[in-house]
Short mmCIF file of C-alpha atoms in Angstrom, two decimals:
data_model
loop_
_atom_site.label_atom_id
_atom_site.label_comp_id
_atom_site.label_asym_id
_atom_site.label_seq_id
_atom_site.Cartn_x
_atom_site.Cartn_y
_atom_site.Cartn_z
CA MET A 3 136.43 18.60 -29.29
CA LYS A 4 137.48 18.55 -32.84
CA ASN A 5 134.45 19.23 -35.02
CA LEU A 6 132.96 15.55 -36.35
CA THR A 7 130.59 13.92 -38.51
CA ILE A 8 127.17 12.69 -37.23
CA GLY A 9 124.38 10.75 -38.94
CA PHE A 10 120.56 10.81 -38.09
CA ILE A 11 118.83 7.27 -39.07
CA GLY A 12 114.79 8.88 -38.04
CA LEU A 13 113.71 12.56 -37.48
CA GLY A 14 111.17 11.94 -34.80
CA LEU A 15 111.14 13.51 -31.16
CA ILE A 16 114.49 11.89 -30.10
CA GLY A 17 116.36 11.58 -33.06
CA GLY A 18 115.53 15.48 -34.20
CA SER A 19 116.23 16.38 -30.73
CA ILE A 20 119.37 14.98 -30.27
CA ALA A 21 119.98 16.67 -33.98
CA LYS A 22 119.23 20.45 -33.02
CA SER A 23 120.98 19.77 -29.10
CA MET A 24 124.06 19.35 -31.39
CA LYS A 25 123.53 21.93 -34.09
CA ARG A 26 122.98 23.99 -30.61
CA VAL A 27 126.33 23.06 -29.01
CA PHE A 28 127.98 22.37 -32.24
CA PRO A 29 127.65 23.91 -34.95
CA ASP A 30 130.46 23.37 -37.00
CA PHE A 31 129.16 19.72 -37.31
CA ARG A 32 128.02 18.90 -39.98
CA ILE A 33 124.71 16.42 -39.51
CA ILE A 34 123.67 13.74 -42.50
CA ALA A 35 119.86 12.65 -41.53
CA TYR A 36 117.62 9.87 -43.34
CA ASN A 37 113.96 9.81 -42.50
CA ARG A 38 111.36 7.54 -44.33
CA SER A 39 108.94 10.42 -44.83
CA ALA A 40 109.80 13.91 -46.64
CA GLY A 41 108.32 16.46 -44.14
CA ALA A 42 110.82 15.71 -41.31
CA ARG A 43 113.77 16.46 -43.87
CA THR A 44 112.68 19.28 -45.54
CA LEU A 45 111.74 20.89 -41.90
CA ALA A 46 115.10 19.68 -40.64
CA LEU A 47 117.16 20.91 -43.73
CA GLU A 48 114.94 24.48 -44.14
CA ASP A 49 115.86 24.98 -39.79
CA GLY A 50 119.73 24.01 -40.57
CA THR A 51 119.93 21.30 -38.40
CA ALA A 52 120.96 18.97 -41.15
CA ASP A 53 123.94 19.74 -43.10
CA ILE A 54 122.72 17.09 -46.39
CA VAL A 55 119.03 14.96 -45.68
CA THR A 56 118.57 11.81 -47.80
CA ASP A 57 115.92 9.44 -48.98
CA SER A 58 117.67 6.51 -48.68
CA ILE A 59 120.91 4.51 -46.53
CA ASP A 60 123.48 5.11 -49.04
CA ASP A 61 127.51 5.81 -49.19
CA SER A 62 125.88 9.73 -47.71
CA PHE A 63 126.96 7.54 -44.55
CA THR A 64 129.94 6.87 -45.23
CA PRO A 65 132.22 9.56 -43.70
CA CYS A 66 130.29 9.75 -40.66
CA ASP A 67 131.86 10.08 -37.34
CA TYR A 68 128.88 8.55 -34.82
CA ILE A 69 125.43 7.46 -36.48
CA PHE A 70 122.24 7.65 -34.30
CA LEU A 71 119.46 4.63 -34.88
CA CYS A 72 116.41 6.43 -34.01
CA THR A 73 113.54 4.29 -35.57
CA PRO A 74 111.72 1.84 -33.50
CA VAL A 75 113.64 -0.44 -31.43
CA GLU A 76 112.14 -3.56 -33.97
CA HIS A 77 113.25 -1.67 -37.14
CA ASN A 78 117.10 -1.05 -36.23
CA VAL A 79 118.14 -4.54 -37.14
CA MET A 80 117.72 -4.26 -40.84
CA TYR A 81 119.35 -0.35 -40.75
CA LEU A 82 122.47 -2.72 -39.25
CA ASN A 83 122.22 -4.83 -42.11
CA LEU A 84 122.59 -1.54 -44.25
CA LEU A 85 125.27 0.11 -42.29
CA LYS A 86 127.91 -2.91 -41.44
CA ASP A 87 129.08 -3.00 -45.59
CA ILE A 88 128.70 1.66 -45.93
CA ILE A 89 130.54 2.53 -42.70
CA LYS A 90 134.04 3.29 -42.18
CA LYS A 91 136.26 1.11 -39.70
CA ASP A 92 136.03 3.53 -37.43
CA CYS A 93 132.36 4.94 -37.39
CA ILE A 94 130.18 4.77 -34.32
CA ILE A 95 126.61 3.56 -34.34
CA THR A 96 125.14 4.29 -31.12
CA ASP A 97 120.44 4.09 -30.42
CA VAL A 98 118.42 5.41 -28.06
CA GLY A 99 115.91 2.18 -28.32
CA SER A 100 114.44 1.74 -24.29
CA VAL A 101 115.73 -1.70 -24.06
CA LYS A 102 119.61 -2.81 -25.07
CA GLY A 103 120.35 -6.73 -25.13
CA ASN A 104 118.57 -7.32 -28.33
CA ILE A 105 120.52 -4.98 -30.19
CA HIS A 106 123.97 -5.94 -29.17
CA ALA A 107 122.36 -9.14 -29.25
CA ALA A 108 122.69 -7.75 -33.10
CA VAL A 109 125.74 -6.27 -33.34
CA ARG A 110 127.51 -9.24 -31.85
CA GLU A 111 126.14 -11.51 -34.88
CA ARG A 112 127.30 -8.86 -36.76
CA ASN A 113 130.79 -8.11 -35.90
CA LEU A 114 130.07 -4.63 -35.25
CA SER A 115 130.93 -4.56 -31.84
CA HIS A 116 134.25 -2.64 -31.90
CA ASN A 117 131.39 -0.09 -34.23
CA PHE A 118 128.64 -0.26 -31.01
CA ILE A 119 128.39 1.76 -28.41
CA GLY A 120 124.61 1.71 -27.00
CA GLY A 121 122.00 4.66 -26.13
CA HIS A 122 118.95 5.40 -23.85
CA PRO A 123 118.11 8.68 -23.15
CA MET A 124 115.74 8.96 -20.33
CA ALA A 125 113.85 11.64 -21.95
CA GLY A 126 109.90 12.43 -24.19
CA SER A 127 107.22 14.11 -24.67
CA GLU A 128 103.62 13.61 -25.28
CA LYS A 129 103.48 14.69 -28.69
CA THR A 130 105.50 13.04 -30.82
CA GLY A 131 107.60 14.22 -34.18
CA TYR A 132 110.19 15.98 -36.03
CA GLU A 133 107.93 18.98 -35.35
CA ASN A 134 107.55 18.45 -31.21
CA ALA A 135 111.07 18.08 -31.56
CA SER A 136 113.38 20.40 -28.49
CA SER A 137 116.71 21.26 -28.76
CA TYR A 138 116.73 21.47 -24.98
CA LEU A 139 114.68 17.83 -24.77
CA LEU A 140 117.21 16.26 -22.89
CA GLU A 141 118.76 18.69 -20.42
CA ASN A 142 119.05 17.25 -16.86
CA ALA A 143 117.77 14.15 -18.27
CA TYR A 144 119.47 10.53 -17.50
CA TYR A 145 121.04 9.28 -20.74
CA ALA A 146 122.25 5.52 -20.50
CA ILE A 147 125.34 4.58 -22.64
CA THR A 148 125.63 0.59 -23.14
CA PRO A 149 129.57 0.13 -24.77
CA ALA A 150 129.57 -2.85 -26.44
CA GLU A 151 132.82 -5.05 -25.65
CA LEU A 152 134.73 -4.62 -28.05
CA ALA A 153 133.84 -0.47 -28.46
CA PRO A 154 137.35 1.43 -27.93
CA SER A 155 137.32 3.39 -24.86
CA GLY A 156 138.26 6.57 -26.05
CA ARG A 157 136.14 6.71 -28.20
CA VAL A 158 133.23 6.13 -24.92
CA SER A 159 134.57 8.87 -23.09
CA GLU A 160 134.51 11.15 -26.43
CA PHE A 161 131.00 9.34 -26.84
CA THR A 162 129.61 10.12 -22.69
CA GLU A 163 131.58 14.07 -23.11
CA ILE A 164 129.27 14.82 -26.49
CA VAL A 165 126.00 13.27 -24.44
CA ARG A 166 127.61 15.99 -21.01
CA ALA A 167 127.69 18.01 -23.55
CA ILE A 168 124.37 18.47 -24.84
CA GLY A 169 122.94 18.63 -21.79
CA ALA A 170 122.45 14.73 -20.43
CA ILE A 171 123.29 12.88 -17.63
CA PRO A 172 125.20 10.01 -18.68
CA VAL A 173 125.06 7.19 -16.77
CA LEU A 174 127.56 4.43 -18.03
CA LEU A 175 126.56 0.89 -17.49
CA ASN A 176 126.78 -2.52 -19.09
CA HIS A 177 123.29 -3.10 -21.20
CA GLU A 178 121.95 -6.34 -18.92
CA GLU A 179 122.08 -3.85 -15.81
CA HIS A 180 120.47 -1.15 -18.14
CA ASP A 181 117.50 -3.66 -19.71
CA TYR A 182 116.88 -4.97 -15.48
CA ALA A 183 116.74 -1.58 -14.61
CA VAL A 184 114.25 -0.17 -16.72
CA ALA A 185 112.05 -3.73 -16.30
CA ALA A 186 111.53 -2.74 -12.61
CA ILE A 187 111.34 1.17 -13.35
CA SER A 188 109.21 1.79 -16.21
CA HIS A 189 108.43 -1.41 -18.73
CA VAL A 190 106.91 -3.75 -14.74
CA PRO A 191 105.03 -0.57 -14.24
CA HIS A 192 103.49 0.14 -17.59
CA LEU A 193 102.38 -3.46 -16.89
CA ILE A 194 100.61 -2.43 -13.64
CA ALA A 195 99.04 0.73 -14.35
CA ALA A 196 97.35 -1.28 -17.63
CA SER A 197 96.16 -4.21 -15.25
CA LEU A 198 94.70 -1.95 -13.23
CA VAL A 199 93.06 0.16 -14.91
CA ASN A 200 91.46 -2.99 -16.80
CA LEU A 201 90.36 -3.83 -13.23
CA VAL A 202 88.49 -0.91 -12.76
CA GLN A 203 86.99 -1.38 -15.82
CA ASP A 204 85.82 -5.49 -15.09
CA LYS A 205 85.04 -5.03 -12.04
CA ASP A 206 82.96 -1.22 -11.83
CA SER A 207 79.17 -1.51 -11.62
CA GLU A 208 77.02 -0.87 -14.49
CA ASN A 209 76.53 3.12 -13.41
CA GLN A 210 80.19 2.91 -13.29
CA THR A 211 80.85 4.51 -9.52
CA MET A 212 84.67 3.40 -9.83
CA LYS A 213 84.53 5.46 -13.21
CA LEU A 214 83.29 8.56 -11.40
CA LEU A 215 85.40 8.93 -8.73
CA ALA A 216 88.52 7.52 -10.56
CA ALA A 217 90.66 10.70 -9.69
CA GLY A 218 93.28 12.39 -7.68
CA GLY A 219 95.51 9.35 -6.78
CA PHE A 220 94.12 6.68 -8.78
CA LYS A 221 94.45 8.50 -12.42
CA ASP A 222 98.21 9.28 -11.11
CA ILE A 223 99.36 6.52 -10.57
CA THR A 224 97.84 4.67 -13.34
CA ARG A 225 98.90 8.17 -15.93
CA ILE A 226 101.33 6.47 -17.51
CA ALA A 227 98.35 3.61 -18.85
CA SER A 228 97.78 6.13 -21.27
CA SER A 229 100.29 5.53 -23.47
CA SER A 230 100.96 4.40 -26.76
CA PRO A 231 99.37 1.04 -26.93
CA GLU A 232 101.91 -0.58 -30.06
CA MET A 233 105.21 1.16 -28.96
CA TRP A 234 104.82 -0.81 -25.22
CA GLN A 235 104.15 -4.07 -27.17
CA GLN A 236 107.01 -3.65 -29.20
CA ILE A 237 109.35 -2.02 -25.63
CA CYS A 238 107.73 -5.35 -23.65
CA SER A 239 108.42 -7.94 -26.57
CA THR A 240 112.12 -6.80 -26.83
CA ASN A 241 112.24 -7.27 -22.38
CA ILE A 242 110.67 -10.47 -21.80
CA ASP A 243 113.40 -11.88 -19.08
CA ASN A 244 113.55 -9.10 -16.79
CA ILE A 245 109.69 -8.54 -16.93
CA ALA A 246 108.80 -11.79 -16.65
CA GLU A 247 111.39 -12.14 -13.50
CA LEU A 248 110.33 -8.63 -12.06
CA LEU A 249 106.72 -9.75 -12.42
CA GLU A 250 106.63 -13.25 -10.47
CA TYR A 251 108.88 -11.45 -7.53
CA TYR A 252 106.26 -8.66 -7.95
CA ILE A 253 103.18 -12.05 -8.52
CA SER A 254 105.07 -12.73 -4.90
CA SER A 255 104.60 -9.90 -2.91
CA LEU A 256 100.86 -8.87 -3.88
CA SER A 257 100.46 -12.37 -2.83
CA ASP A 258 102.08 -11.70 0.69
CA ILE A 259 100.34 -8.98 1.26
CA ARG A 260 97.09 -10.30 0.61
CA ASN A 261 97.77 -13.03 2.88
CA SER A 262 98.82 -10.31 5.91
CA MET A 263 95.30 -9.11 5.49
CA LEU A 264 93.15 -12.58 6.09
CA SER A 265 95.19 -12.60 8.25
CA ASN A 266 95.24 -9.93 10.35
CA ASP A 267 98.67 -8.50 9.85
CA PHE A 268 98.33 -5.72 10.06
CA ASN A 269 101.82 -4.80 11.42
CA ALA A 270 103.01 -5.86 8.10
CA ILE A 271 100.81 -3.29 6.14
CA TYR A 272 101.59 -0.22 8.07
CA ARG A 273 105.76 -1.61 7.35
CA LEU A 274 104.52 -2.00 3.30
CA PHE A 275 103.72 1.59 3.37
CA ASP A 276 106.40 3.06 5.98
CA SER A 277 108.59 1.26 4.10
CA SER A 278 107.89 2.87 0.97
CA ARG A 279 107.12 5.81 1.81
CA GLU A 280 110.23 6.51 3.25
CA TYR A 281 112.56 5.21 -0.07
CA ARG A 282 109.94 7.29 -2.05
CA ASN A 283 110.57 10.51 -0.21
CA SER A 284 114.53 10.09 -0.89
CA PHE A 285 114.64 9.71 -4.95
CA SER A 286 115.57 12.92 -6.42
CA ASP A 287 112.46 14.76 -8.36
CA SER A 288 115.80 17.37 -9.56
CA ARG A 289 115.83 14.59 -13.03
CA THR A 290 114.27 13.50 -15.83
CA GLY A 291 113.23 10.20 -16.08
CA PRO A 292 111.51 7.36 -18.79
CA ILE A 293 108.30 8.52 -16.61
CA HIS A 294 107.42 12.31 -17.69
CA LYS A 295 107.41 14.27 -15.07
CA SER A 296 104.60 16.26 -14.47
CA TYR A 297 104.70 19.75 -12.40
CA GLU A 298 101.73 20.30 -10.69
CA LEU A 299 100.12 22.32 -8.07
CA TYR A 300 96.75 22.11 -6.27
CA LEU A 301 95.02 25.70 -4.64
CA ASP A 302 92.50 26.30 -2.24
CA LEU A 303 89.60 27.98 -3.64
CA ILE A 304 86.41 28.88 -2.89
CA ASP A 305 83.26 27.34 -5.26
CA GLU A 306 82.18 30.75 -6.78
CA SER A 307 81.44 32.30 -10.17
CA GLY A 308 84.86 33.36 -11.45
CA ALA A 309 87.11 31.84 -9.08
CA ILE A 310 88.96 29.65 -11.75
CA SER A 311 88.73 32.66 -14.81
CA SER A 312 91.00 34.84 -11.80
CA VAL A 313 93.34 32.21 -11.09
CA ALA A 314 93.96 31.91 -14.75
CA SER A 315 94.28 35.25 -15.38
CA ILE A 316 96.83 35.83 -12.09
CA LEU A 317 98.91 33.77 -14.50
CA ALA A 318 98.74 35.02 -17.40
CA GLY A 319 99.24 38.33 -16.67
CA GLU A 320 102.49 36.74 -16.34
CA ALA A 321 102.87 34.93 -19.44
CA ILE A 322 101.86 31.69 -17.93
CA SER A 323 101.05 28.99 -20.15
CA ILE A 324 99.02 26.32 -18.13
CA LYS A 325 99.13 22.75 -19.52
CA ASN A 326 95.89 21.41 -17.58
CA ILE A 327 93.06 23.00 -14.72
CA GLY A 328 90.18 21.37 -13.08
CA ILE A 329 88.74 20.53 -10.09
CA ILE A 330 89.77 17.66 -8.16
CA HIS A 331 85.81 15.86 -7.40
CA ASN A 332 87.85 13.57 -4.89
CA ARG A 333 89.69 14.94 -2.42
CA GLU A 334 90.63 11.99 -0.64
CA PHE A 335 93.85 11.76 -1.32
CA GLU A 336 94.20 15.56 -2.47
CA ASP A 337 95.31 18.81 -0.72
CA GLY A 338 93.43 22.01 -2.86
CA VAL A 339 90.15 21.62 -4.06
CA LEU A 340 92.00 23.45 -7.81
CA LYS A 341 94.55 21.37 -9.71
CA ILE A 342 97.05 23.34 -11.96
CA GLU A 343 99.45 21.13 -13.95
CA PHE A 344 102.51 23.24 -16.63
CA TYR A 345 104.60 22.50 -18.82
CA THR A 346 107.76 23.83 -17.13
CA GLN A 347 109.76 23.37 -13.84
CA THR A 348 110.22 27.16 -14.15
CA ALA A 349 106.63 28.37 -14.69
CA LEU A 350 105.27 26.59 -11.85
CA ASN A 351 108.63 27.88 -9.30
CA THR A 352 107.26 30.94 -11.05
CA ALA A 353 103.41 30.63 -10.24
CA SER A 354 104.27 28.57 -6.70
CA SER A 355 105.49 32.07 -5.61
CA LEU A 356 103.16 34.19 -7.44
CA LEU A 357 99.59 32.59 -5.97
CA PRO A 358 100.62 33.22 -2.61
CA ARG A 359 100.89 36.92 -2.57
CA ALA A 360 97.25 36.73 -4.64
CA GLY A 361 95.97 35.49 -0.84
CA TYR A 362 96.03 31.92 -2.33
CA LYS A 363 96.79 29.17 -0.26
CA ILE A 364 98.87 26.34 -2.57
CA TYR A 365 100.11 22.79 -2.18
CA VAL A 366 102.93 22.07 -3.96
CA ARG A 367 103.79 18.30 -3.92
#
């Protein structure tokens, strides 16, 4: 691929990771970066990711072949206004927002449809900021690509190849399809998880029995309720119609379930669980989705002094880092008394091979 000049507006976790990935794969690409805070600019320059850094949106970006908008979704329109009179005629602007409809509407209003290819890398981390960016964060992650209607087909193909080259898996969609899909698989589930947690909080007894027993399955299905409220407020506010439509359907389905229970139609309840199990089991675990994959195993363990430290020592002997470890008190939905969470699939695979050889029985979901 020819050498290109790439601009970045925002050097947080996602912007920094894309920039690092590009510099790793395309070392001759020239990277120009803006970030509001000086710390990320300094780090990007010092580690060789950025060739030029700037504290303003100015003519530094005029040579760019591509410019990535990597700021919160509500700020991207402001940067479009600043860029439209600076960029060269054939520059492509892209973004990394999880909702596409609003940015596509803003692009049309500013007559930039020939300069825009929307993007949504479906990867992330519990950590934020450039200091946590990784050149491998997008490895095997889906990367939705939503070209504007006037985007040149040749540039769409080129951008797709760049996405593939940095290790992501490009998925070409129109922005309407994208927003409806992520409303169903990400936005509505976040709302449901939050509402379930609040249901327990509101209906718990004074001695908080529900909270005490809320382990295992309940914590798993509500894990995403721990996400940033500010971020999810912003995301939901930009995808209202799709979320509202799907919530209406979901509320109707809950009403059907309630009616089946009250009428003792347990065949309907069986069909609910059976169909959902069959469909969920068809999902692939080999890709990173918008809800970050966890790498966990469960272990049968005798409750005796030093039992946990023995397991930890075995893993440490192979330089396997443990993200989290703990006893499962409510095992109604879990196999194994000890839950161990790792940072990577490789670590999980190694531990899954190592621990049985040491005589432990493990369960991997």
